[in-house]
Amino acid sequence: MNCTTEALPKGMLLAVEGQVDMHTSPELRGKLRETLERKSSPIVVDLTKVGFIDSSGLATLIEALQAVGKYGGRLRLFGLSPAVKNLFKLSNLISIFDIRDTREDAVR
Amino acid sequence: MSAPPDVTLEAHLPSHPRFLAFVRALAGEGAALAGFTDEDRDRIELAVVEGFSNIIRHGYGGRTDQRIEIRMRVPQGTFRIELDDWATFVDPSRIASRPLDDVRPGGLGVHLMRSTMDVVDYLKNRHGGTTLVMEKRRPPADGAAR
């Protein structure tokens, strides 16, 4: 898994690539923690190049969502593949997260 | 082209999360051989990754040097996998997910396995550990069309 960050005019974008699972989610958690420590908002997570997320990846995103809420920030996701979107539906999280269709909409 | 032959595969892996990508690929290939759709293949991959991860996390308490044995059988129309551990057998009635409306990190693995597979069983094995059995059958109408 690769995870790169990009400063936005407002907030930060994290572009994730590869499989997010129990092995790789600590790296994503670390990157998210860096942006959370700066109290960035919105934090935009680009999942366009993620073909697979498991419950460890979901847990990492839930942690970030809760942490960003503590300082009144926002976390947005975009680029979910059908498989990843289905995982959010199965976990009843589709309405908990702010999921956008496009990058333009997510970074706005 | 004739249907692919039934496949049986056995593998022994260390209980290390670095093997999850391999385990996912294995499950995906098995699902494809059994004739599942891409959507069901995604679900099978998810269930198997969750099962393997749960053994590492809960069965072995995060130890990465233990042993997990995989047996996968894929006769046409069915995907069946058994994951053996050498940990302590836990009463299956004590294995549960968190309520879905209690949104917090963790506790979703068992829910995801049960919502994606037709069979999820925990059996005591001859090593004193647990055998996680998961099975998914292709819908009959899907099979009849082939």
XYZ file of C-alpha atoms in Angstrom:
254
model
C 0.000 0.000 0.000
C 1.159 3.526 -0.760
C -0.181 6.648 0.824
C 0.765 10.141 -0.299
C -0.353 13.481 1.050
C -1.095 16.675 -0.814
C -1.779 20.062 0.687
C -5.011 21.572 -0.529
C -5.859 25.274 -0.510
C -7.966 24.239 2.454
C -7.164 20.971 4.206
C -5.160 17.910 3.161
C -5.669 15.132 0.655
C -4.447 11.585 1.276
C -4.225 9.422 -1.811
C -4.210 5.733 -0.933
C -3.145 3.001 -3.325
C -3.337 -0.782 -2.964
C -4.876 -3.098 -0.382
C -5.835 -1.744 3.048
C -5.856 -4.570 5.565
C -4.509 -5.532 8.979
C -0.973 -5.449 7.573
C -1.144 -2.084 5.828
C -3.679 -0.110 7.872
C -1.051 0.998 10.468
C 0.666 2.972 7.698
C -2.606 4.648 6.756
C -3.298 5.318 10.444
C 0.104 7.009 10.744
C -0.515 9.263 7.752
C -3.958 10.184 9.023
C -2.546 10.907 12.472
C -0.064 13.395 10.975
C -2.875 15.331 9.318
C -5.048 15.107 12.424
C -2.260 16.529 14.579
C -2.234 19.584 12.294
C -5.990 19.822 12.777
C -6.434 19.882 9.007
C -9.923 20.222 7.614
C -11.209 18.868 5.451
C -9.150 15.701 5.364
C -9.953 14.184 1.990
C -9.137 10.521 1.418
C -8.800 9.452 -2.206
C -9.664 5.748 -2.508
C -9.665 5.660 -6.313
C -6.727 3.239 -6.412
C -7.861 1.048 -3.521
C -9.259 -2.271 -4.672
C -9.772 -3.785 -1.258
C -10.409 -2.664 2.313
C -11.101 -4.959 5.256
C -12.450 -4.244 8.737
C -9.008 -3.044 9.893
C -9.093 -0.375 7.201
C -12.624 0.560 8.194
C -11.542 0.821 11.833
C -8.740 3.185 10.806
C -11.185 5.421 8.947
C -13.662 5.368 11.858
C -10.868 6.414 14.231
C -10.011 9.311 11.928
C -13.654 10.317 11.604
C -14.028 10.414 15.380
C -10.736 12.280 15.854
C -11.540 14.934 13.257
C -14.932 15.456 14.855
C -13.249 16.307 18.157
C -11.827 19.537 16.713
C -14.830 20.261 14.536
C -13.131 19.227 11.311
C -14.409 17.193 8.399
C -13.335 13.924 6.793
C -14.431 13.148 3.263
C -13.920 10.092 1.079
C -14.131 9.738 -2.669
C -13.281 7.247 -5.409
C -14.844 4.170 -3.808
C -14.862 1.101 -6.058
C -18.049 -1.023 -6.093
C -16.366 -3.552 -3.756
C -15.316 -0.877 -1.275
C -18.707 0.813 -1.427
C -20.334 -2.538 -0.765
C -18.167 -2.969 2.333
C -19.405 0.362 3.693
C -22.988 -0.738 3.007
C -22.505 -4.128 4.695
C -21.061 -2.356 7.734
C -23.875 0.191 7.909
C -21.320 2.983 7.500
C -22.434 4.420 4.176
C -24.448 7.168 5.883
C -21.891 7.746 8.651
C -19.131 8.890 6.309
C -19.209 11.872 3.978
C -18.700 10.062 0.661
C -18.389 12.125 -2.503
C -18.415 11.025 -6.123
C -15.592 13.183 -7.408
C -12.385 14.777 -6.235
C -13.725 18.200 -7.182
C -16.711 17.733 -4.926
C -14.615 16.286 -2.084
C -11.996 19.032 -1.917
C -14.496 21.874 -2.213
C -14.651 -24.809 -23.348
C -15.244 -27.447 -20.692
C -15.653 -26.518 -17.027
C -12.426 -26.363 -15.053
C -11.716 -29.372 -12.831
C -12.518 -29.353 -9.130
C -9.593 -27.945 -7.212
C -8.353 -28.776 -3.737
C -5.529 -26.776 -2.268
C -3.659 -26.899 1.032
C -1.276 -24.275 2.332
C 0.556 -23.661 5.586
C 1.272 -20.055 6.397
C 2.739 -18.147 9.332
C 0.218 -16.085 11.277
C 1.612 -12.873 9.834
C -0.576 -10.132 8.310
C 1.930 -9.751 5.470
C 0.346 -12.873 3.957
C -3.107 -11.307 3.718
C -2.579 -10.187 0.122
C -1.582 -13.749 -0.768
C -4.582 -15.202 1.094
C -6.908 -12.770 -0.677
C -5.464 -13.714 -4.079
C -5.869 -17.396 -3.249
C -9.513 -16.930 -2.273
C -10.202 -14.832 -5.351
C -8.731 -17.434 -7.700
C -10.727 -20.166 -5.961
C -13.928 -18.175 -6.292
C -13.247 -17.548 -9.973
C -12.584 -21.255 -10.573
C -15.884 -22.105 -8.903
C -17.668 -19.761 -11.302
C -18.675 -16.954 -8.984
C -19.414 -13.456 -10.274
C -16.940 -10.648 -9.635
C -19.222 -9.289 -6.924
C -19.345 -12.604 -5.084
C -15.617 -13.013 -5.598
C -15.084 -9.695 -3.775
C -17.267 -10.924 -0.931
C -15.444 -14.238 -0.647
C -12.078 -12.467 -0.602
C -13.321 -10.194 2.178
C -14.603 -13.095 4.296
C -11.379 -15.068 3.962
C -9.181 -12.065 4.792
C -11.365 -11.362 7.841
C -11.110 -14.988 8.948
C -7.319 -15.091 8.609
C -6.986 -11.717 10.389
C -9.224 -12.833 13.249
C -7.061 -15.885 13.852
C -3.965 -13.675 14.102
C -5.673 -11.035 16.237
C -7.859 -13.117 18.534
C -6.626 -16.712 18.248
C -2.930 -15.927 18.492
C -3.201 -12.578 20.290
C -1.232 -10.847 17.564
C 1.664 -13.322 17.522
C 3.013 -13.524 13.994
C 5.111 -16.678 14.240
C 2.316 -19.203 14.707
C 0.827 -21.549 12.144
C -2.338 -21.348 10.076
C -3.337 -24.173 7.779
C -5.630 -23.473 4.831
C -7.665 -26.076 2.974
C -9.675 -24.797 0.049
C -12.052 -26.894 -2.062
C -13.748 -25.465 -5.083
C -16.027 -27.909 -6.832
C -18.073 -26.082 -9.475
C -20.605 -23.769 -7.887
C -19.208 -23.948 -4.359
C -16.368 -22.279 -2.536
C -15.332 -23.927 0.728
C -12.393 -23.009 2.897
C -11.166 -24.257 6.256
C -8.635 -22.350 8.358
C -6.970 -24.297 11.161
C -5.194 -22.704 14.082
C -3.295 -24.161 16.990
C -4.620 -21.635 19.495
C -7.119 -22.227 22.298
C -10.588 -23.224 21.171
C -13.170 -20.597 22.042
C -16.865 -21.351 22.515
C -18.460 -20.172 19.225
C -21.363 -18.646 21.143
C -18.864 -16.130 22.545
C -17.774 -15.017 19.077
C -19.827 -12.027 18.033
C -19.630 -8.677 16.294
C -20.501 -5.351 17.823
C -23.964 -3.939 17.084
C -23.771 -2.074 13.777
C -25.326 1.074 15.223
C -22.593 1.285 17.866
C -20.129 2.982 15.544
C -16.581 2.540 16.816
C -13.372 1.055 15.474
C -13.207 -2.735 15.362
C -15.617 -5.578 15.966
C -16.921 -5.961 12.419
C -14.971 -8.978 11.158
C -17.429 -11.673 12.199
C -20.360 -9.646 10.889
C -18.659 -9.302 7.514
C -17.934 -13.034 7.323
C -21.490 -13.968 8.247
C -23.072 -11.481 5.882
C -21.014 -12.564 2.894
C -20.871 -16.377 3.263
C -23.615 -19.021 3.466
C -21.830 -21.020 6.163
C -19.513 -19.778 8.921
C -18.722 -22.391 11.568
C -16.165 -22.728 14.310
C -15.160 -26.309 15.115
C -12.731 -27.686 17.652
C -9.919 -29.354 15.735
C -7.585 -32.230 16.585
C -4.854 -29.794 17.635
C -7.096 -28.335 20.337
C -7.482 -25.162 18.318
C -10.237 -23.910 16.064
C -11.145 -24.738 12.496
C -12.998 -21.879 10.870
C -15.189 -23.277 8.095
C -16.680 -20.965 5.497
C -18.704 -21.921 2.476
C -20.540 -20.085 -0.247
C -22.745 -21.669 -2.890
C -23.550 -20.132 -6.227
C -27.281 -19.478 -6.667
C -28.960 -22.305 -8.669
C -30.332 -19.956 -11.361
C -26.807 -18.656 -11.946
C -25.493 -22.194 -12.322
C -28.317 -23.264 -14.637
C -27.422 -20.550 -17.096
C -23.936 -21.945 -17.648
